[in-house]
């Protein structure tokens, strides 16, 4: 039986069929619904082994829970990723695509109407008490936190800009109170005491009502001092001048750990030959001084994570003391990944490479197998459906993701049926968060706009992307796990065949899949082949590769392309559009014009 069905049985009395957003009436007296604690770090990597340095996370979560080894962000930057996480929607459906206005940030979240329509609000509607502390969104500031206040939380204590990334001078803002500065204290220690306080509060009602507690430390994000920011960042030029990134700042007690650690030297670390596409491919190799500085940057990250590790230990000892371990799910993930030196890039995120999109996701709780590594494909837009499912709330039709199975049996069953792709999308700039090493170098790279997909089946493992300048990328991660050979770059030798099929035929399928995904809504995002083959005879890439579809994919489809680069989701810059009521196109380049 599905884990969630067991939980649903325990909440008999609540009509699960109900799909509108009205409160669901009186809650059962004896409440067996589970509690949820959700820990969301900021910019934590999987590919530089950050989890190796956090023994409590290993002890309480990895050893006692299930590690989802193919978990992905859909947009590799804080605010869009978090909005997708808390709404269950791809960024092209939230249109919160940037960290700052006009295309993103808290003001855009508000103007898109999500303050009445996101996870904590839905949880409260089914009788879950909700608490949150730490960073919610970017551009949520000491100036705008009350206009309006964030909805949906019984208790909240948010980190606010411009002090969000000030490790030793954070500002938190509790409920409807005024912001409070914590000068001289380490932000993660401040956060831990707030998180424990909310847990104590939630526990008072836990016999009757389940709780959700979100904990969002800023570690291991770069440090950004408030002195460089003010309330009125006008355009990109202002942001570039104002935002000065420095390495994250650990608590004093961790400042001297890991003195010999370095960024793992994977083959794509500062490689001898250029790799990637667009601006990435033009980067010079980093000098030894640059690499040394970046190793320091790396150490500061794993040092700041020590505070998070202690927070996790503190949480579990409290859960144990309260006797809540058997009825509480604990999720651990991050908003996006991070690269340092990969493909010669300076410290940062915002790219589509594995380092930036492939993330830790660990879940521990009732019915979750201890020590399991699950290899089904999961994404951040699957999280909101998962959490609603756990508390027996209705799943919304407009979710772009689907609930992640948590029990071992369900996970194994899902391996046969679950989607095998991730929709990745990005608009705007990439920021270089390290030092600037070249004269006249700019911290921001514009035209970092792209659509991409990851697809992982038994026989294949690809990353395919189209940039706004219409450069293309394809990596075969089965043979090239470090994404060093972009098979669609003119300087690379493309294979004649992949999967026993001519190379161009594989690419045509991937392009058509991306064509659907880049504007998908609801179920089309998880069942895109259905949109291409409404009779249901194609369920995955393997099916689509059948020779009888060669003409359909090779000749009949328009290709993904852009008319120009924009910093946000400007539809008429984005070339032909797929419409779900049939294959309707505006215009666009033919496949054979660029392959
Ligand atoms: C939490 O907030 C909801 C919605 O306002 C309310 O119904 C519920 O009673 C609150 N819970 C507690 C413990 O105050
Ligand atoms: C710390 O933040 C407060 C505002 O929250 C500010 O007034 C103060 O100047 C800051 N201190 C430093 C050392 O920047
Ligand atoms: C960025 O894109 C714009 C619009 O497509 C184009 O005019 C400009 O030349 C591009 N800049 C770079 C550095 O590629
Ligand atoms: C997304 O938001 C921007 C900024 O408000 C707006 O210009 C754009 O038209 C929106 N895109 C879509 C597809 O609605």
XYZ file of C-alpha atoms and ligand atoms in Angstrom:
651
model
C 0.000 0.000 0.000
C 1.206 3.499 -0.694
C 2.690 5.126 2.344
C 0.475 8.118 1.786
C -2.641 5.935 1.652
C -1.827 4.627 5.094
C -1.603 8.163 6.332
C -4.774 9.079 4.494
C -6.658 6.313 6.263
C -5.553 7.839 9.520
C -7.239 11.076 8.624
C -10.625 9.590 7.767
C -13.127 12.363 8.096
C -11.314 14.669 5.746
C -12.635 14.514 2.226
C -9.619 13.956 0.085
C -11.588 14.347 -3.101
C -12.109 17.992 -2.355
C -10.052 20.051 -4.736
C -11.080 23.639 -4.024
C -9.115 25.640 -1.517
C -11.694 26.042 1.253
C -10.818 24.907 4.759
C -11.717 21.281 5.194
C -13.743 21.596 8.379
C -13.134 20.144 11.832
C -10.054 18.025 12.305
C -10.142 14.614 13.932
C -9.491 14.733 17.689
C -6.750 12.157 17.806
C -4.385 13.199 15.157
C -2.142 10.660 13.546
C -1.052 12.854 10.687
C 2.704 13.321 10.587
C 4.710 16.441 11.317
C 7.175 17.767 8.769
C 10.472 19.510 9.341
C 12.019 20.909 6.189
C 15.632 22.044 6.224
C 16.642 24.115 3.220
C 20.247 25.264 2.979
C 21.453 27.887 0.537
C 23.709 26.994 -2.431
C 24.856 23.660 -1.008
C 26.640 21.405 -3.483
C 26.409 17.673 -3.914
C 29.291 17.384 -6.365
C 32.003 18.828 -4.131
C 31.038 16.287 -1.447
C 29.778 18.821 1.083
C 27.838 16.047 2.861
C 31.074 14.240 3.579
C 31.941 16.986 6.074
C 28.715 16.868 8.092
C 28.768 13.845 10.419
C 25.442 14.598 12.148
C 23.625 14.841 8.819
C 25.117 11.500 7.936
C 24.206 9.967 11.280
C 20.639 11.247 11.610
C 19.578 11.567 7.994
C 21.649 9.563 5.504
C 22.047 6.490 7.720
C 18.495 6.614 9.059
C 16.704 7.878 5.975
C 16.563 7.587 2.193
C 18.920 9.525 -0.011
C 17.378 10.565 -3.331
C 20.381 10.366 -5.575
C 18.791 11.928 -8.652
C 17.244 15.035 -7.222
C 17.334 18.227 -9.289
C 16.575 21.918 -9.082
C 14.529 23.221 -11.996
C 16.093 26.712 -11.881
C 19.580 27.039 -10.412
C 19.245 30.242 -8.414
C 17.766 31.023 -5.011
C 14.535 32.913 -5.452
C 13.077 31.249 -8.552
C 14.056 27.875 -7.153
C 12.413 28.588 -3.806
C 9.239 29.888 -5.408
C 9.082 26.695 -7.495
C 9.684 24.663 -4.360
C 6.891 26.289 -2.360
C 4.377 26.428 -5.227
C 5.047 23.163 -7.086
C 5.386 25.072 -10.348
C 8.131 25.503 -12.905
C 9.507 29.034 -13.106
C 7.860 29.512 -16.520
C 4.551 29.082 -14.715
C 5.351 31.311 -11.736
C 7.175 33.919 -13.826
C 9.349 34.540 -10.791
C 12.557 34.063 -12.755
C 15.120 36.262 -11.024
C 16.337 37.194 -7.555
C 15.385 40.862 -7.939
C 12.554 42.877 -9.481
C 11.301 43.364 -12.113
C 11.500 39.647 -12.933
C 11.808 38.169 -9.478
C 12.266 38.594 -5.757
C 9.614 38.900 -3.059
C 7.779 41.752 -4.840
C 7.294 39.570 -7.926
C 6.113 36.654 -5.746
C 3.512 39.021 -4.295
C 2.422 40.531 -7.609
C 1.978 37.065 -9.117
C -0.590 36.337 -6.381
C 1.335 33.563 -4.626
C 1.038 35.002 -1.130
C -2.465 33.500 -1.020
C -1.540 30.437 -2.956
C 1.532 28.577 -1.750
C 2.459 25.686 0.472
C 2.060 27.116 4.001
C -1.363 28.509 3.110
C -2.453 25.129 1.749
C -1.085 23.366 4.833
C -2.993 25.648 7.184
C -6.142 24.969 5.192
C -5.943 21.315 6.189
C -5.221 22.072 9.832
C -1.441 21.944 9.897
C 0.301 24.541 12.098
C 3.106 26.165 10.152
C 6.379 27.720 11.307
C 9.346 29.021 9.378
C 12.641 30.626 10.147
C 15.493 31.794 7.939
C 15.640 32.989 4.369
C 12.372 32.789 2.479
C 13.045 34.764 -0.720
C 15.423 37.359 -2.085
C 14.429 41.029 -2.141
C 12.367 40.376 1.001
C 13.715 43.353 2.864
C 13.682 45.523 5.964
C 11.785 47.976 3.749
C 9.080 45.759 2.245
C 8.526 42.932 4.778
C 5.200 44.441 5.874
C 3.780 45.385 2.510
C 2.356 42.865 2.677
C 3.459 40.424 5.390
C 4.075 36.861 4.252
C 0.909 34.787 4.661
C 0.466 31.248 5.812
C 2.612 30.909 8.909
C 1.544 30.524 12.535
C 5.015 31.635 13.465
C 7.741 33.111 11.289
C 11.130 34.681 11.822
C 12.590 35.645 8.470
C 16.056 36.720 7.478
C 15.732 40.000 5.637
C 17.740 41.741 2.946
C 20.033 43.571 2.854
C 21.342 41.585 5.868
C 20.442 38.092 4.646
C 24.023 37.182 3.706
C 25.751 39.089 6.485
C 26.997 36.125 8.480
C 27.903 38.254 11.494
C 25.252 40.944 11.273
C 22.020 39.282 10.288
C 18.594 40.823 10.671
C 15.610 38.625 11.484
C 11.985 39.695 11.582
C 9.524 37.789 13.742
C 5.774 37.519 13.016
C 4.536 41.116 12.663
C 7.294 42.616 14.796
C 9.970 45.046 13.686
C 13.237 43.637 12.299
C 15.938 42.890 14.910
C 19.662 43.075 14.227
C 21.967 40.370 15.594
C 25.279 42.125 15.235
C 28.264 40.012 16.230
C 26.384 36.709 16.426
C 26.727 33.972 13.842
C 23.595 33.842 11.708
C 23.232 30.043 11.847
C 23.463 30.045 15.642
C 20.766 32.726 15.772
C 18.691 30.614 13.428
C 19.153 27.443 15.461
C 17.759 29.032 18.615
C 14.778 30.339 16.658
C 14.163 26.940 15.087
C 14.306 25.187 18.472
C 11.926 27.805 19.880
C 9.390 27.153 17.139
C 9.723 23.428 17.664
C 8.901 23.891 21.358
C 5.882 25.974 20.397
C 4.673 23.488 17.767
C 5.032 20.597 20.178
C 2.530 22.192 22.582
C -0.221 21.515 20.038
C 1.250 18.407 18.432
C -1.117 16.041 20.212
C -4.009 17.606 18.307
C -2.501 19.096 15.192
C 0.444 18.228 12.984
C 3.047 20.888 12.329
C 5.289 21.979 9.516
C 8.558 23.673 10.449
C 10.714 25.208 7.718
C 14.332 25.967 8.639
C 16.353 27.847 6.051
C 19.914 28.725 7.077
C 21.891 30.939 4.766
C 24.979 28.704 4.862
C 26.951 27.942 2.780
C 26.030 30.952 0.560
C 28.679 33.639 -0.037
C 28.868 36.505 2.422
C 27.435 39.800 1.155
C 27.761 42.875 3.343
C 24.742 45.112 3.692
C 26.858 48.223 3.461
C 27.059 47.649 -0.271
C 23.300 47.438 -0.788
C 20.510 49.948 -0.444
C 16.791 49.783 -0.903
C 16.636 50.979 -4.421
C 18.650 48.894 -6.807
C 17.575 50.185 -10.166
C 19.127 48.182 -12.944
C 21.697 45.505 -13.590
C 24.489 48.088 -13.507
C 23.536 49.121 -9.966
C 23.383 45.536 -8.806
C 26.758 44.816 -10.307
C 28.340 47.737 -8.471
C 26.517 47.090 -5.230
C 26.819 43.376 -4.658
C 30.240 42.377 -3.413
C 30.533 38.691 -2.646
C 33.150 37.369 -0.226
C 33.670 33.819 1.054
C 31.138 32.642 3.650
C 32.093 33.293 7.281
C 32.168 30.346 9.691
C 31.504 30.526 13.408
C 34.701 31.138 15.396
C 34.684 27.565 16.733
C 34.844 26.177 13.172
C 37.169 28.732 11.621
C 40.266 26.549 11.671
C 38.873 23.201 10.603
C 39.723 21.477 7.322
C 42.906 23.442 6.709
C 44.054 20.952 4.062
C 40.812 20.418 2.201
C 40.418 21.465 -1.426
C 37.780 21.449 -4.117
C 37.782 17.837 -5.362
C 39.850 17.721 -8.545
C 37.307 16.160 -10.863
C 38.213 16.097 -14.564
C 36.031 19.175 -15.166
C 37.865 21.210 -12.504
C 39.737 24.008 -14.279
C 40.253 21.753 -17.316
C 43.059 22.175 -19.774
C 40.680 22.566 -22.719
C 37.653 24.824 -22.741
C 34.272 23.137 -22.340
C 30.588 24.017 -22.435
C 29.089 26.617 -24.749
C 28.474 30.344 -24.982
C 30.332 32.428 -22.353
C 31.519 29.356 -20.446
C 33.505 28.113 -23.408
C 35.334 31.438 -23.648
C 36.715 31.369 -20.102
C 40.484 31.317 -19.657
C 42.073 28.672 -17.466
C 42.444 29.807 -13.852
C 45.860 30.749 -12.517
C 47.391 28.930 -9.514
C 46.638 31.988 -7.292
C 43.048 31.899 -8.459
C 42.759 28.179 -7.708
C 44.289 28.683 -4.272
C 41.797 31.422 -3.433
C 38.957 29.232 -4.634
C 40.130 26.388 -2.398
C 39.929 28.804 0.528
C 36.421 29.724 -0.607
C 35.570 26.011 -0.587
C 36.917 25.557 2.952
C 34.869 28.476 4.214
C 31.774 26.780 2.805
C 32.335 23.462 4.576
C 33.193 25.348 7.768
C 29.900 27.246 7.731
C 28.090 23.955 7.166
C 29.361 22.783 10.571
C 26.840 25.117 12.202
C 24.077 23.579 10.100
C 25.291 20.134 11.106
C 25.040 21.063 14.791
C 21.574 22.474 14.207
C 20.506 19.132 12.715
C 21.892 17.284 15.741
C 20.064 19.649 18.070
C 16.817 19.053 16.213
C 17.064 15.296 16.410
C 17.886 15.256 20.097
C 14.820 17.428 20.710
C 12.604 15.237 18.515
C 13.775 12.239 20.459
C 13.165 13.920 23.805
C 9.670 14.904 22.722
C 8.949 11.370 21.490
C 8.175 12.734 18.045
C 10.689 10.815 15.948
C 8.155 8.159 14.953
C 5.691 10.652 13.608
C 7.864 13.310 12.005
C 9.337 13.490 8.536
C 12.569 15.414 8.224
C 13.555 16.627 4.761
C 16.976 18.021 3.971
C 17.820 19.770 0.715
C 19.077 23.063 -0.714
C 17.784 25.600 -3.217
C 20.446 25.090 -5.889
C 23.938 23.668 -6.191
C 27.288 25.366 -6.653
C 30.422 25.222 -8.772
C 33.963 26.297 -7.981
C 36.359 26.038 -10.876
C 34.256 23.579 -12.885
C 34.478 24.328 -16.590
C 36.888 27.088 -15.456
C 34.054 29.027 -13.823
C 34.565 31.195 -10.751
C 32.507 30.332 -7.640
C 28.808 30.613 -8.437
C 25.631 28.878 -9.611
C 22.991 29.709 -12.247
C 24.231 27.198 -14.810
C 22.698 23.985 -16.061
C 25.676 21.734 -15.321
C 25.351 18.964 -12.758
C 27.215 20.903 -10.064
C 24.454 23.544 -10.108
C 21.281 21.521 -10.623
C 21.949 18.140 -9.010
C 21.230 18.412 -5.291
C 21.106 16.559 -2.017
C 17.646 15.389 -0.967
C 17.421 13.213 2.123
C 14.216 12.184 3.847
C 13.811 10.442 7.161
C 10.493 9.503 8.725
C 7.880 6.826 9.365
C 7.946 4.196 6.619
C 11.091 5.594 5.013
C 13.780 2.960 4.667
C 16.999 3.624 6.587
C 20.157 3.806 4.530
C 18.416 3.469 1.163
C 19.675 5.221 -1.932
C 16.792 5.855 -4.335
C 17.582 6.462 -7.980
C 14.233 7.646 -9.299
C 14.324 11.129 -10.850
C 12.883 13.792 -8.544
C 12.823 17.592 -8.716
C 12.043 20.610 -6.596
C 8.585 20.979 -8.175
C 7.786 17.521 -6.773
C 8.292 18.738 -3.203
C 5.039 20.665 -2.631
C 2.913 17.725 -3.890
C 4.943 15.386 -1.670
C 4.348 17.428 1.470
C 0.628 17.877 0.773
C 0.331 14.159 0.126
C 1.949 13.391 3.473
C -0.609 15.384 5.447
C -3.499 14.059 3.371
C -4.241 17.325 1.602
C -5.620 17.382 -1.939
C -3.069 17.518 -4.739
C -3.647 20.487 -6.996
C -4.259 20.012 -10.700
C -1.914 22.873 -11.558
C 1.137 21.278 -9.981
C 3.964 20.798 -12.479
C 5.461 18.006 -10.387
C 4.181 14.895 -8.672
C 4.515 13.478 -5.181
C 7.762 11.651 -4.485
C 7.187 8.136 -3.170
C 8.960 7.757 0.181
C 8.506 4.118 1.137
C 10.958 1.565 -0.279
C 8.273 -0.451 -2.069
C 6.685 2.589 -3.603
C 10.057 3.849 -4.756
C 10.838 0.564 -6.458
C 7.418 0.499 -8.118
C 7.868 4.079 -9.304
C 11.099 3.149 -11.045
C 8.880 1.656 -13.776
C 6.398 4.469 -14.141
C 7.863 7.739 -12.977
C 9.084 10.507 -15.278
C 12.716 10.206 -16.299
C 13.347 13.868 -17.109
C 13.928 17.200 -15.396
C 12.943 20.514 -16.962
C 15.698 23.057 -16.378
C 15.311 26.722 -17.243
C 17.091 29.983 -16.596
C 16.788 33.637 -17.453
C 19.208 36.486 -16.912
C 22.691 36.798 -15.543
C 25.296 34.527 -14.022
C 27.271 36.068 -11.157
C 30.903 35.407 -10.446
C 31.087 35.257 -6.652
C 34.836 34.932 -6.296
C 37.474 37.563 -6.897
C 37.768 39.254 -10.247
C 41.088 38.261 -11.799
C 41.162 40.060 -15.104
C 41.286 43.778 -15.902
C 37.863 45.156 -16.717
C 36.234 41.833 -15.922
C 32.579 42.024 -15.070
C 31.018 40.201 -12.147
C 27.830 39.569 -14.079
C 27.579 37.681 -17.343
C 24.440 38.578 -19.226
C 22.772 36.316 -21.795
C 22.898 33.402 -19.398
C 19.412 32.461 -20.584
C 18.711 28.868 -21.584
C 16.278 25.950 -21.592
C 17.528 22.493 -20.872
C 16.568 19.010 -19.893
C 18.114 16.159 -18.011
C 16.940 12.700 -18.946
C 18.048 9.519 -17.222
C 16.847 6.071 -18.235
C 18.350 2.651 -17.897
C 20.191 2.984 -21.198
C 20.765 6.709 -21.404
C 21.800 9.714 -19.404
C 21.760 13.073 -21.247
C 21.849 16.806 -20.685
C 20.507 18.800 -23.603
C 20.299 22.590 -23.704
C 19.505 25.464 -26.019
C 20.906 28.883 -25.131
C 19.311 32.204 -26.025
C 22.013 32.757 -28.659
C 20.886 29.402 -30.114
C 24.053 27.570 -29.193
C 23.279 23.981 -28.265
C 24.729 21.524 -25.808
C 24.440 17.785 -25.517
C 26.371 15.657 -23.049
C 26.192 11.920 -22.905
C 26.747 11.433 -19.179
C 27.047 7.667 -19.575
C 30.384 8.190 -21.273
C 31.115 11.765 -20.183
C 29.912 12.226 -16.579
C 31.845 15.471 -16.178
C 30.250 17.092 -19.225
C 33.484 17.879 -20.974
C 32.399 17.001 -24.514
C 29.578 19.065 -25.874
C 28.574 16.846 -28.767
C 26.788 19.718 -30.492
C 29.752 22.069 -30.541
C 31.416 22.438 -33.953
C 34.833 21.732 -32.376
C 33.775 18.365 -31.010
C 33.497 15.172 -33.006
C 29.874 14.086 -32.772
C 29.344 10.340 -32.779
C 27.561 8.885 -35.794
C 25.349 6.759 -33.566
C 24.094 6.768 -30.007
C 21.895 3.989 -28.587
C 22.176 2.233 -31.921
C 20.411 5.118 -33.627
C 21.902 7.850 -35.862
C 23.015 10.717 -33.643
C 20.771 13.366 -35.258
C 17.703 11.218 -34.620
C 18.408 11.135 -30.895
C 18.859 14.892 -30.876
C 15.582 15.426 -32.723
C 13.696 13.547 -29.975
C 15.444 15.475 -27.191
C 14.677 18.760 -28.897
C 10.990 17.906 -29.279
C 10.821 16.869 -25.643
C 12.361 20.172 -24.585
C 9.969 21.968 -26.919
C 7.045 20.585 -24.934
C 8.669 21.002 -21.520
C 9.724 24.616 -21.896
C 6.090 25.765 -21.813
C 4.421 22.761 -20.134
C 1.716 23.192 -17.549
C 0.393 20.692 -15.005
C 0.434 17.081 -16.109
C 2.164 17.827 -19.394
C 5.266 18.609 -17.336
C 5.385 15.084 -15.919
C 3.835 13.296 -18.933
C 5.258 15.232 -21.897
C 5.325 12.279 -24.313
C 1.563 12.125 -23.952
C 1.364 15.582 -25.508
C 3.437 14.431 -28.473
C 1.740 11.045 -28.777
C -1.801 11.452 -27.431
C -2.634 7.797 -28.058
C -0.250 6.930 -25.217
C 2.000 4.601 -27.213
C 5.144 6.510 -26.239
C 6.064 6.737 -22.553
C 9.755 7.525 -22.641
C 12.703 8.407 -24.825
C 13.310 4.789 -25.669
C 9.815 4.406 -27.136
C 10.170 7.698 -29.020
C 13.332 6.465 -30.722
C 11.374 3.919 -32.771
C 12.149 4.320 -36.432
C 8.516 4.871 -37.355
C 8.685 8.265 -35.619
C 11.711 9.459 -37.600
C 9.615 11.590 -39.935
C 7.473 12.943 -37.093
C 10.514 14.108 -35.099
C 12.882 14.822 -37.950
C 10.570 16.722 -40.293
C 7.302 17.669 -38.672
C 8.416 19.389 -35.501
C 9.586 22.948 -35.036
C 12.799 23.293 -33.088
C 13.535 25.049 -29.826
C 15.083 28.427 -30.613
C 15.227 31.983 -29.341
C 14.783 35.236 -31.233
C 16.976 37.113 -28.757
C 18.338 37.058 -25.231
C 16.236 38.636 -22.500
C 16.730 38.927 -18.746
C 13.242 37.596 -18.021
C 10.453 35.485 -19.438
C 9.527 37.601 -22.429
C 7.472 35.294 -24.575
C 8.147 36.877 -27.927
C 11.902 36.421 -27.464
C 11.459 32.700 -27.055
C 10.730 31.462 -30.569
C 8.112 28.905 -31.462
C 5.730 27.755 -28.747
C 4.112 24.406 -28.219
C 0.442 24.578 -27.441
C -1.199 21.640 -25.826
C -4.356 21.772 -27.927
C -2.382 20.585 -30.908
C 0.965 21.192 -32.501
C 0.645 24.904 -33.098
C 3.688 26.942 -34.003
C 4.345 30.551 -34.713
C 7.652 30.373 -36.542
C 11.100 29.035 -36.000
C 14.227 27.533 -37.417
C 14.004 24.137 -39.001
C 15.938 21.332 -37.422
C 18.306 20.833 -40.348
C 19.266 24.498 -40.363
C 21.496 24.056 -37.348
C 22.314 20.410 -36.890
C -2.484 28.426 13.121
O -3.120 29.281 12.203
C -4.370 28.797 11.740
C -4.857 29.743 10.658
O -4.883 31.054 11.127
C -5.328 28.711 12.918
O -6.573 28.199 12.482
C -4.738 27.790 13.971
O -5.560 27.766 15.107
C -3.355 28.276 14.359
N -2.762 27.325 15.280
C -2.421 27.645 16.509
C -1.757 26.585 17.315
O -2.615 28.747 16.959
C 24.480 45.755 11.504
O 23.139 45.901 11.050
C 22.461 47.022 11.578
C 21.054 47.034 11.024
O 20.361 45.865 11.220
C 23.188 48.300 11.216
O 22.533 49.397 11.800
C 24.625 48.226 11.678
O 25.325 49.356 11.229
C 25.295 46.988 11.145
N 26.606 46.845 11.696
C 27.690 46.734 10.935
C 28.987 46.547 11.671
O 27.641 46.791 9.735
C 23.416 39.317 -25.607
O 22.186 39.152 -26.274
C 21.758 40.310 -26.949
C 20.342 40.080 -27.436
O 20.164 38.812 -28.018
C 22.755 40.615 -28.065
O 22.387 41.790 -28.736
C 24.148 40.810 -27.450
O 25.094 40.938 -28.451
C 24.530 39.619 -26.597
N 25.755 39.902 -25.869
C 26.769 39.056 -25.788
C 27.957 39.493 -24.987
O 26.738 37.955 -26.320
C 6.785 37.827 -16.851
O 6.958 38.997 -16.084
C 7.563 40.061 -16.807
C 7.858 41.194 -15.826
O 6.691 41.628 -15.219
C 6.660 40.470 -17.959
O 7.278 41.499 -18.694
C 6.451 39.246 -18.855
O 5.572 39.550 -19.902
C 5.909 38.083 -18.055
N 5.916 36.912 -18.916
C 4.845 36.189 -19.188
C 5.018 35.046 -20.132
O 3.757 36.440 -18.708
